[in-house]
Tab-separated table of C-alpha atoms in Angstrom:
chain	number	residue	atom	x	y	z
A	1	UNK	CA	243.353	122.372	40.543
A	2	UNK	CA	243.969	124.656	37.584
A	3	UNK	CA	246.485	122.171	35.986
A	4	UNK	CA	243.713	119.512	35.912
A	5	UNK	CA	241.371	121.757	34.048
A	6	UNK	CA	244.191	122.716	31.627
A	7	UNK	CA	245.009	118.992	31.161
A	8	UNK	CA	241.365	118.187	30.484
A	9	UNK	CA	241.113	120.983	28.022
A	10	UNK	CA	244.261	119.886	26.275
A	11	UNK	CA	242.791	116.370	25.924
A	12	UNK	CA	239.568	117.701	24.435
A	13	UNK	CA	241.494	119.760	21.902
A	14	UNK	CA	243.702	116.865	20.979
A	15	UNK	CA	240.783	114.446	20.544
A	16	UNK	CA	238.825	117.043	18.551
A	17	UNK	CA	241.758	117.653	16.211
A	18	UNK	CA	241.989	113.865	15.689
A	19	UNK	CA	238.364	113.889	14.525
A	20	UNK	CA	237.024	112.278	17.708
A	21	UNK	CA	233.751	113.820	18.797
A	22	UNK	CA	231.865	113.894	22.060
A	23	UNK	CA	229.156	111.308	22.526
A	24	UNK	CA	226.688	113.216	24.626
A	25	UNK	CA	223.888	110.622	24.786
A	26	UNK	CA	225.962	107.592	25.940
A	27	UNK	CA	226.397	106.908	29.612
A	28	UNK	CA	228.929	104.156	30.367
A	29	UNK	CA	230.846	103.023	33.478
A	30	UNK	CA	233.990	100.974	34.256
A	31	UNK	CA	232.401	98.899	36.992
A	32	UNK	CA	234.325	98.499	40.104
A	33	UNK	CA	237.002	101.077	39.300
A	34	UNK	CA	236.133	104.382	41.073
A	35	UNK	CA	239.091	106.313	39.452
A	36	UNK	CA	238.389	105.102	35.887
A	37	UNK	CA	235.703	106.863	33.964
A	38	UNK	CA	234.433	107.008	30.361
A	39	UNK	CA	235.408	110.417	28.898
A	40	UNK	CA	232.501	110.571	26.616
A	41	UNK	CA	234.345	110.611	23.343
A	42	UNK	CA	233.333	108.505	20.339
A	43	UNK	CA	236.342	106.496	19.133
A	44	UNK	CA	234.563	104.222	16.687
A	45	UNK	CA	234.073	104.593	12.906
A	46	UNK	CA	231.666	102.814	10.570
A	47	UNK	CA	233.290	100.653	7.730
A	48	UNK	CA	231.621	99.723	4.493
A	49	UNK	CA	232.641	97.521	1.495
A	50	UNK	CA	234.209	100.708	-0.159
A	51	UNK	CA	236.660	101.499	2.582
A	52	UNK	CA	237.142	98.250	4.426
A	53	UNK	CA	240.196	96.664	2.746
A	54	UNK	CA	242.140	99.866	2.467
A	55	UNK	CA	241.434	100.685	6.154
A	56	UNK	CA	242.096	97.428	8.050
A	57	UNK	CA	244.761	96.008	5.743
A	58	UNK	CA	246.842	99.181	5.602
A	59	UNK	CA	250.447	98.737	6.584
A	60	UNK	CA	251.354	99.127	10.279
A	61	UNK	CA	247.707	99.337	11.445
A	62	UNK	CA	246.062	97.488	14.344
A	63	UNK	CA	242.201	97.340	13.969
A	64	UNK	CA	239.315	95.952	15.965
A	65	UNK	CA	236.229	95.520	13.935
A	66	UNK	CA	232.810	94.677	15.467
A	67	UNK	CA	230.574	92.892	12.942
A	68	UNK	CA	226.973	93.284	14.019
A	69	UNK	CA	223.432	93.241	12.838
A	70	UNK	CA	222.235	95.457	15.759
A	71	UNK	CA	219.824	98.146	14.464
A	72	UNK	CA	219.543	101.675	15.872
A	73	UNK	CA	216.311	100.899	17.794
A	74	UNK	CA	217.701	97.576	19.324
A	75	UNK	CA	217.737	97.520	23.062
A	76	UNK	CA	221.183	95.990	22.989
A	77	UNK	CA	222.780	98.860	21.057
A	78	UNK	CA	223.813	100.962	24.061
A	79	UNK	CA	225.328	97.894	25.746
A	80	UNK	CA	227.448	97.047	22.679
A	81	UNK	CA	228.393	100.718	22.188
A	82	UNK	CA	229.518	100.969	25.843
A	83	UNK	CA	231.670	97.776	25.467
A	84	UNK	CA	233.345	99.209	22.414
A	85	UNK	CA	233.872	102.810	23.556
A	86	UNK	CA	235.310	101.654	26.975
A	87	UNK	CA	237.611	99.248	25.323
A	88	UNK	CA	238.614	101.853	22.682
A	89	UNK	CA	239.343	104.453	25.410
A	90	UNK	CA	242.079	102.161	26.694
A	91	UNK	CA	243.433	100.628	23.531
A	92	UNK	CA	243.528	103.561	21.035
A	93	UNK	CA	246.364	104.932	23.171
A	94	UNK	CA	248.118	101.654	22.325
A	95	UNK	CA	247.795	102.034	18.524
A	96	UNK	CA	244.423	100.257	17.953
A	97	UNK	CA	241.583	101.717	15.866
A	98	UNK	CA	237.998	100.623	16.444
A	99	UNK	CA	235.358	100.181	13.738
A	100	UNK	CA	231.939	98.717	13.279
A	101	UNK	CA	230.370	96.981	10.330
A	102	UNK	CA	226.543	96.565	9.966
A	103	UNK	CA	226.189	93.138	8.452
A	104	UNK	CA	222.511	93.690	7.707
A	105	UNK	CA	223.556	96.285	5.125
A	106	UNK	CA	226.992	94.966	4.125
A	107	UNK	CA	226.147	91.511	2.807
A	108	UNK	CA	229.182	91.059	0.623
A	109	UNK	CA	231.626	92.270	3.291
A	110	UNK	CA	230.021	89.849	5.749
A	111	UNK	CA	230.701	87.001	3.385
A	112	UNK	CA	234.220	88.156	2.540
A	113	UNK	CA	235.153	88.122	6.254
A	114	UNK	CA	233.352	84.767	6.836
A	115	UNK	CA	230.906	86.088	9.347
A	116	UNK	CA	227.722	84.063	9.761
A	117	UNK	CA	224.391	85.705	8.995
A	118	UNK	CA	222.795	87.157	12.188
A	119	UNK	CA	226.134	86.632	14.129
A	120	UNK	CA	227.750	89.380	16.118
A	121	UNK	CA	231.516	88.891	16.267
A	122	UNK	CA	234.744	90.755	16.732
A	123	UNK	CA	237.807	90.443	14.441
A	124	UNK	CA	241.243	91.898	15.251
A	125	UNK	CA	243.504	92.775	12.248
A	126	UNK	CA	247.169	93.036	13.183
A	127	UNK	CA	250.401	92.685	11.163
A	128	UNK	CA	248.472	90.956	8.373
A	129	UNK	CA	246.715	88.458	10.651
A	130	UNK	CA	243.052	88.128	11.376
A	131	UNK	CA	242.129	86.909	14.869
A	132	UNK	CA	238.583	86.285	16.047
A	133	UNK	CA	237.651	87.094	19.602
A	134	UNK	CA	235.417	84.528	21.227
A	135	UNK	CA	235.323	85.851	24.810
A	136	UNK	CA	232.672	87.576	26.758
A	137	UNK	CA	231.777	91.191	25.819
A	138	UNK	CA	233.306	92.770	28.836
A	139	UNK	CA	235.892	95.519	28.504
A	140	UNK	CA	238.244	94.167	31.154
A	141	UNK	CA	238.299	90.666	29.603
A	142	UNK	CA	238.605	91.927	26.089
A	143	UNK	CA	241.359	94.503	26.855
A	144	UNK	CA	243.357	91.891	28.712
A	145	UNK	CA	242.968	89.405	25.864
A	146	UNK	CA	243.979	92.174	23.364
A	147	UNK	CA	247.102	93.122	25.241
A	148	UNK	CA	248.166	89.399	25.414
A	149	UNK	CA	248.057	88.833	21.602
A	150	UNK	CA	251.494	87.555	20.603
A	151	UNK	CA	253.477	89.556	18.068
A	152	UNK	CA	254.289	86.322	16.142
A	153	UNK	CA	252.172	83.317	15.253
A	154	UNK	CA	254.785	80.868	16.603
A	155	UNK	CA	256.743	81.090	19.792
A	156	UNK	CA	260.278	79.701	19.558
A	157	UNK	CA	261.249	78.061	22.871
A	158	UNK	CA	264.856	78.969	23.608
A	159	UNK	CA	264.829	79.662	27.340
A	160	UNK	CA	263.174	78.550	30.514
A	161	UNK	CA	260.618	81.336	30.458
A	162	UNK	CA	259.350	80.128	27.118
A	163	UNK	CA	259.305	76.589	28.312
A	164	UNK	CA	257.310	77.501	31.441
A	165	UNK	CA	254.761	79.336	29.178
A	166	UNK	CA	254.386	76.256	27.055
A	167	UNK	CA	253.948	73.962	30.068
A	168	UNK	CA	251.494	76.253	31.835
A	169	UNK	CA	249.006	76.015	28.902
A	170	UNK	CA	248.569	72.265	29.611
A	171	UNK	CA	244.767	71.575	29.628
A	172	UNK	CA	244.084	75.251	28.708
A	173	UNK	CA	244.179	75.043	24.982
A	174	UNK	CA	245.245	73.067	22.001
A	175	UNK	CA	249.003	73.317	21.460
A	176	UNK	CA	251.127	72.514	18.451
A	177	UNK	CA	254.868	71.978	18.979
A	178	UNK	CA	257.437	71.285	16.174
A	179	UNK	CA	261.149	70.670	15.990
A	180	UNK	CA	262.848	72.374	12.969
A	181	UNK	CA	266.240	73.459	11.675
A	182	UNK	CA	266.525	77.236	12.316
A	183	UNK	CA	265.685	79.223	9.312
A	184	UNK	CA	264.546	76.219	7.365
A	185	UNK	CA	261.765	76.175	4.770
A	186	UNK	CA	259.833	73.821	6.868
A	187	UNK	CA	259.818	76.217	9.797
A	188	UNK	CA	258.617	78.975	7.483
A	189	UNK	CA	255.757	76.827	6.279
A	190	UNK	CA	254.859	75.948	9.864
A	191	UNK	CA	254.706	79.678	10.694
A	192	UNK	CA	252.526	80.408	7.676
A	193	UNK	CA	250.077	77.699	8.822
A	194	UNK	CA	250.025	79.068	12.318
A	195	UNK	CA	248.752	82.443	11.073
A	196	UNK	CA	245.350	80.904	10.229
A	197	UNK	CA	244.839	79.635	13.779
A	198	UNK	CA	245.963	82.642	15.806
A	199	UNK	CA	243.737	83.162	18.820
A	200	UNK	CA	242.394	79.623	18.560
A	201	UNK	CA	245.480	77.373	18.822
A	202	UNK	CA	248.997	78.089	20.332
A	203	UNK	CA	251.949	77.249	18.080
A	204	UNK	CA	255.467	76.631	19.448
A	205	UNK	CA	258.731	75.470	17.919
A	206	UNK	CA	262.173	74.389	18.994
A	207	UNK	CA	265.327	74.759	16.895
A	208	UNK	CA	267.868	73.017	19.055
A	209	UNK	CA	268.299	69.458	20.390
A	210	UNK	CA	268.525	70.822	23.980
A	211	UNK	CA	265.087	72.316	23.973
A	212	UNK	CA	263.719	69.472	21.727
A	213	UNK	CA	264.568	67.026	24.551
A	214	UNK	CA	262.914	69.202	27.180
A	215	UNK	CA	259.506	69.171	25.223
A	216	UNK	CA	259.759	65.508	24.280
A	217	UNK	CA	260.612	65.821	20.624
A	218	UNK	CA	263.140	63.327	19.180
A	219	UNK	CA	263.791	64.186	15.554
A	220	UNK	CA	263.990	67.244	13.324
A	221	UNK	CA	260.609	67.569	11.476
A	222	UNK	CA	258.638	66.019	14.280
A	223	UNK	CA	255.362	67.993	15.029
A	224	UNK	CA	252.977	67.037	17.875
A	225	UNK	CA	249.505	68.238	18.842
A	226	UNK	CA	248.790	68.412	22.594
A	227	UNK	CA	245.000	68.429	23.276
A	228	UNK	CA	243.636	69.409	26.734
A	229	UNK	CA	243.016	66.583	29.146
A	230	UNK	CA	244.622	63.925	26.838
A	231	UNK	CA	247.824	62.191	27.888
A	232	UNK	CA	249.145	61.118	24.543
A	233	UNK	CA	249.968	63.680	21.861
A	234	UNK	CA	248.973	63.406	18.204
A	235	UNK	CA	251.770	63.201	15.613
A	236	UNK	CA	251.653	64.972	12.260
A	237	UNK	CA	252.463	62.781	9.258
A	238	UNK	CA	256.188	62.599	8.544
A	239	UNK	CA	255.346	63.892	5.087
A	240	UNK	CA	253.731	67.087	6.265
A	241	UNK	CA	256.095	69.889	5.615
A	242	UNK	CA	254.091	72.541	3.594
A	243	UNK	CA	251.648	75.195	4.897
A	244	UNK	CA	248.657	73.354	3.236
A	245	UNK	CA	249.607	70.015	4.798
A	246	UNK	CA	250.074	71.421	8.221
A	247	UNK	CA	246.709	73.287	7.976
A	248	UNK	CA	244.874	70.156	6.808
A	249	UNK	CA	246.300	68.149	9.648
A	250	UNK	CA	245.486	70.779	12.273
A	251	UNK	CA	241.949	71.342	11.007
A	252	UNK	CA	241.224	67.665	11.038
A	253	UNK	CA	242.434	67.044	14.604
A	254	UNK	CA	241.977	70.356	16.459
A	255	UNK	CA	238.749	69.525	18.279
A	256	UNK	CA	239.564	67.954	21.818
A	257	UNK	CA	237.066	65.759	23.619
A	258	UNK	CA	237.000	68.121	26.677
A	259	UNK	CA	237.656	71.790	27.050
A	260	UNK	CA	237.190	74.146	30.034
A	261	UNK	CA	234.868	77.093	29.586
A	262	UNK	CA	236.689	80.437	30.268
A	263	UNK	CA	235.966	84.088	29.736
A	264	UNK	CA	238.246	84.172	26.787
A	265	UNK	CA	236.716	81.129	24.888
A	266	UNK	CA	233.094	81.484	26.027
A	267	UNK	CA	231.386	81.936	22.621
A	268	UNK	CA	233.663	79.435	20.998
A	269	UNK	CA	232.299	76.739	23.272
A	270	UNK	CA	228.861	78.006	24.347
A	271	UNK	CA	227.221	77.470	20.897
A	272	UNK	CA	225.039	74.948	19.187
A	273	UNK	CA	226.838	71.683	18.427
A	274	UNK	CA	227.441	70.582	14.888
A	275	UNK	CA	224.948	68.124	13.360
A	276	UNK	CA	226.830	64.938	14.304
A	277	UNK	CA	228.301	66.387	17.527
A	278	UNK	CA	227.203	65.325	21.069
A	279	UNK	CA	227.622	68.095	23.554
A	280	UNK	CA	228.013	67.252	27.261
A	281	UNK	CA	228.048	70.017	29.869
A	282	UNK	CA	229.726	69.225	33.138
A	283	UNK	CA	229.424	71.512	36.132
A	284	UNK	CA	232.287	70.784	38.513
A	285	UNK	CA	233.379	72.963	41.474
A	286	UNK	CA	237.024	72.007	41.702
A	287	UNK	CA	237.341	73.527	45.260
A	288	UNK	CA	235.121	70.778	46.733
A	289	UNK	CA	236.102	67.191	47.430
A	290	UNK	CA	233.285	65.843	45.199
A	291	UNK	CA	234.220	68.350	42.522
A	292	UNK	CA	237.836	67.267	42.481
A	293	UNK	CA	236.843	63.570	42.320
A	294	UNK	CA	234.476	64.237	39.412
A	295	UNK	CA	237.103	66.294	37.602
A	296	UNK	CA	239.616	63.390	37.849
A	297	UNK	CA	236.944	61.014	36.580
A	298	UNK	CA	236.190	63.287	33.574
A	299	UNK	CA	239.887	63.659	32.891
A	300	UNK	CA	239.983	59.760	32.475
A	301	UNK	CA	236.815	59.834	30.341
A	302	UNK	CA	238.279	62.419	28.072
A	303	UNK	CA	241.519	60.503	27.608
A	304	UNK	CA	239.796	57.158	27.003
A	305	UNK	CA	237.407	58.657	24.431
A	306	UNK	CA	240.066	60.554	22.386
A	307	UNK	CA	239.097	58.608	19.226
A	308	UNK	CA	235.590	60.337	19.514
A	309	UNK	CA	237.132	63.815	19.251
A	310	UNK	CA	234.975	65.827	16.924
A	311	UNK	CA	231.912	63.911	17.806
A	312	UNK	CA	231.956	64.012	21.555
A	313	UNK	CA	232.448	67.335	23.151
A	314	UNK	CA	232.562	67.802	26.955
A	315	UNK	CA	232.491	71.394	28.215
A	316	UNK	CA	233.934	71.633	31.750
A	317	UNK	CA	232.434	74.515	33.751
A	318	UNK	CA	233.698	75.563	37.218
A	319	UNK	CA	230.684	77.460	38.652
A	320	UNK	CA	232.944	79.565	40.878
A	321	UNK	CA	234.335	81.172	37.713
A	322	UNK	CA	230.889	82.211	36.438
A	323	UNK	CA	229.023	83.228	39.675
A	324	UNK	CA	226.615	85.529	37.775
A	325	UNK	CA	225.482	82.718	35.461
A	326	UNK	CA	224.744	79.962	38.066
A	327	UNK	CA	221.046	81.076	38.466
A	328	UNK	CA	220.584	81.441	34.791
A	329	UNK	CA	221.963	77.912	34.116
A	330	UNK	CA	219.899	76.348	36.936
A	331	UNK	CA	216.713	77.926	35.488
A	332	UNK	CA	217.738	76.958	31.942
A	333	UNK	CA	218.313	73.282	32.622
A	334	UNK	CA	216.246	72.671	35.760
A	335	UNK	CA	219.197	71.492	37.910
A	336	UNK	CA	220.880	72.423	41.105
A	337	UNK	CA	224.465	73.337	40.335
A	338	UNK	CA	225.318	74.259	43.922
A	339	UNK	CA	224.267	70.840	45.218
A	340	UNK	CA	227.186	69.121	43.504
A	341	UNK	CA	228.637	68.039	40.247
A	342	UNK	CA	226.134	67.728	37.340
A	343	UNK	CA	226.751	66.321	33.828
A	344	UNK	CA	224.154	66.308	31.047
A	345	UNK	CA	223.669	66.015	27.222
A	346	UNK	CA	222.464	69.502	26.184
A	347	UNK	CA	221.000	71.574	23.452
A	348	UNK	CA	221.918	75.293	24.113
A	349	UNK	CA	219.295	76.767	21.678
A	350	UNK	CA	216.512	74.586	22.951
A	351	UNK	CA	217.624	75.201	26.643
A	352	UNK	CA	217.159	71.493	27.434
A	353	UNK	CA	219.285	68.580	28.639
A	354	UNK	CA	219.240	64.957	29.664
A	355	UNK	CA	221.124	64.705	32.942
A	356	UNK	CA	223.156	61.855	34.296
A	357	UNK	CA	221.850	60.278	37.502
A	358	UNK	CA	224.747	61.269	39.915
A	359	UNK	CA	223.584	58.630	42.438
A	360	UNK	CA	225.232	56.074	40.187
A	361	UNK	CA	228.705	57.303	41.179
A	362	UNK	CA	230.385	57.427	44.546
A	363	UNK	CA	232.448	60.516	44.900
A	364	UNK	CA	232.945	60.224	48.744
A	365	UNK	CA	235.492	57.474	48.246
A	366	UNK	CA	236.539	57.810	44.583
A	367	UNK	CA	239.628	55.581	44.993
A	368	UNK	CA	237.638	52.623	46.170
A	369	UNK	CA	234.929	53.162	43.546
A	370	UNK	CA	237.205	54.283	40.717
A	371	UNK	CA	236.291	51.448	38.312
A	372	UNK	CA	232.621	51.436	39.047
A	373	UNK	CA	232.438	55.208	38.683
A	374	UNK	CA	234.157	55.079	35.376
A	375	UNK	CA	231.993	52.282	34.093
A	376	UNK	CA	228.822	54.086	34.998
A	377	UNK	CA	229.745	57.277	33.251
A	378	UNK	CA	231.263	55.606	30.195
A	379	UNK	CA	228.190	53.401	29.834
A	380	UNK	CA	226.023	56.573	29.771
A	381	UNK	CA	228.299	58.245	27.169
A	382	UNK	CA	228.290	55.053	25.108
A	383	UNK	CA	224.492	55.236	24.959
A	384	UNK	CA	224.734	58.878	23.872
A	385	UNK	CA	227.296	58.046	21.127
A	386	UNK	CA	225.123	55.155	19.892
A	387	UNK	CA	221.999	57.333	19.935
A	388	UNK	CA	220.013	55.349	22.439
A	389	UNK	CA	220.069	58.386	24.667
A	390	UNK	CA	219.077	61.467	22.550
A	391	UNK	CA	217.519	64.864	22.992
A	392	UNK	CA	215.343	64.041	19.908
A	393	UNK	CA	213.715	61.098	21.552
A	394	UNK	CA	210.572	62.961	22.458
A	395	UNK	CA	210.149	64.199	18.920
A	396	UNK	CA	211.328	61.301	16.822
A	397	UNK	CA	210.476	58.212	18.840
A	398	UNK	CA	206.823	59.105	19.354
A	399	UNK	CA	204.815	57.462	16.455
A	400	UNK	CA	202.735	59.658	14.233
A	401	UNK	CA	198.959	59.296	14.997
A	402	UNK	CA	197.289	57.218	12.336
A	403	UNK	CA	194.980	59.055	9.907
A	404	UNK	CA	191.321	58.726	10.682
A	405	UNK	CA	189.335	56.282	8.654
A	406	UNK	CA	187.345	57.641	5.780
A	407	UNK	CA	183.939	58.921	6.891
A	408	UNK	CA	181.140	56.634	5.961
A	409	UNK	CA	177.590	57.805	5.392
A	410	UNK	CA	175.387	57.332	8.458
A	411	UNK	CA	178.516	56.818	10.749
A	412	UNK	CA	180.587	59.214	12.636
A	413	UNK	CA	184.355	58.932	12.345
A	414	UNK	CA	186.133	57.702	15.391
A	415	UNK	CA	188.588	60.269	16.938
A	416	UNK	CA	192.074	58.806	17.197
A	417	UNK	CA	193.912	59.237	20.481
């Protein structure tokens, strides 16, 4: 076993010479992998306003930056530290550097990088692009996502493999597909626009009539947006051919009605809705007969309500993909997820929801009751959109108690109920 000791010693010397020190106080584990261990070395550095730009924007660098407001005495500190160190142990060998920024101290840097106050977030800086990670803080999920980041913001479809990649993303994410002349100015502008949406929206292009036909594009300059669970694509204006025009169109239309919650997009979806947004949570186990029937019904609901994109948001959750969260969600919302499909209007921060009465739909014979099932759910959604069903009802609809009448001498004021 002498060679193992020598190899370990060589690793220690190499890490020490690279300025990487041992982190004696941190105990971390790669859960479920008996042959994979944290080696105890600290691979993260702290960035400040003074050294941020010259570090992460240096040529040929790949940086992972964790923006956080976690203080040293915070109970979450070790958890975050382990997540970063375990990820760094794998990815520093692949050219990535890992950094942290304390946003409590670095106010100007937080604003520069558009990080919300009090928010913990991860940005990846690669080849001049900034990509935000919205997945769960788990080393395996993060490392897998990091390894899959494409080298270019736009994938040019010119073989069956590229076409299969494009088609397999159906219902997984928002996709933009355009038909351009190879090397054209319009294609360059399209690529420039795609840079701002890396990690959020997938961009594809075709440059020959053969592949244009295969993806359903008819003319050069045609650009389509394919949103999850919607049959018909959206078409960019024929006049859109600059970076700014493409960006404006994408920004305006990028919110689909329904998206599926995944490990990679968790914090992009599991958040408080915007002021005018109505967020509906749908728990659907697609391995059960009832679950498949409910999923098909929600597909139709999403497609029929495409004009409400940006106002109506349905988050589709398969409980089998989040087994550790089922009990948490059941306690949070007071529902039985394992009993069958559940859909409700929710407020995540307040941990409350108004849940649809599932007895109004028949999922045992969905073909026979297709129309009535759709009408029942659509009627409920219409009431949500109109405001007649609202989470604010308890607060806003209850009249303020009238002020007590002025006290008169010799009489007691009457207590108002």
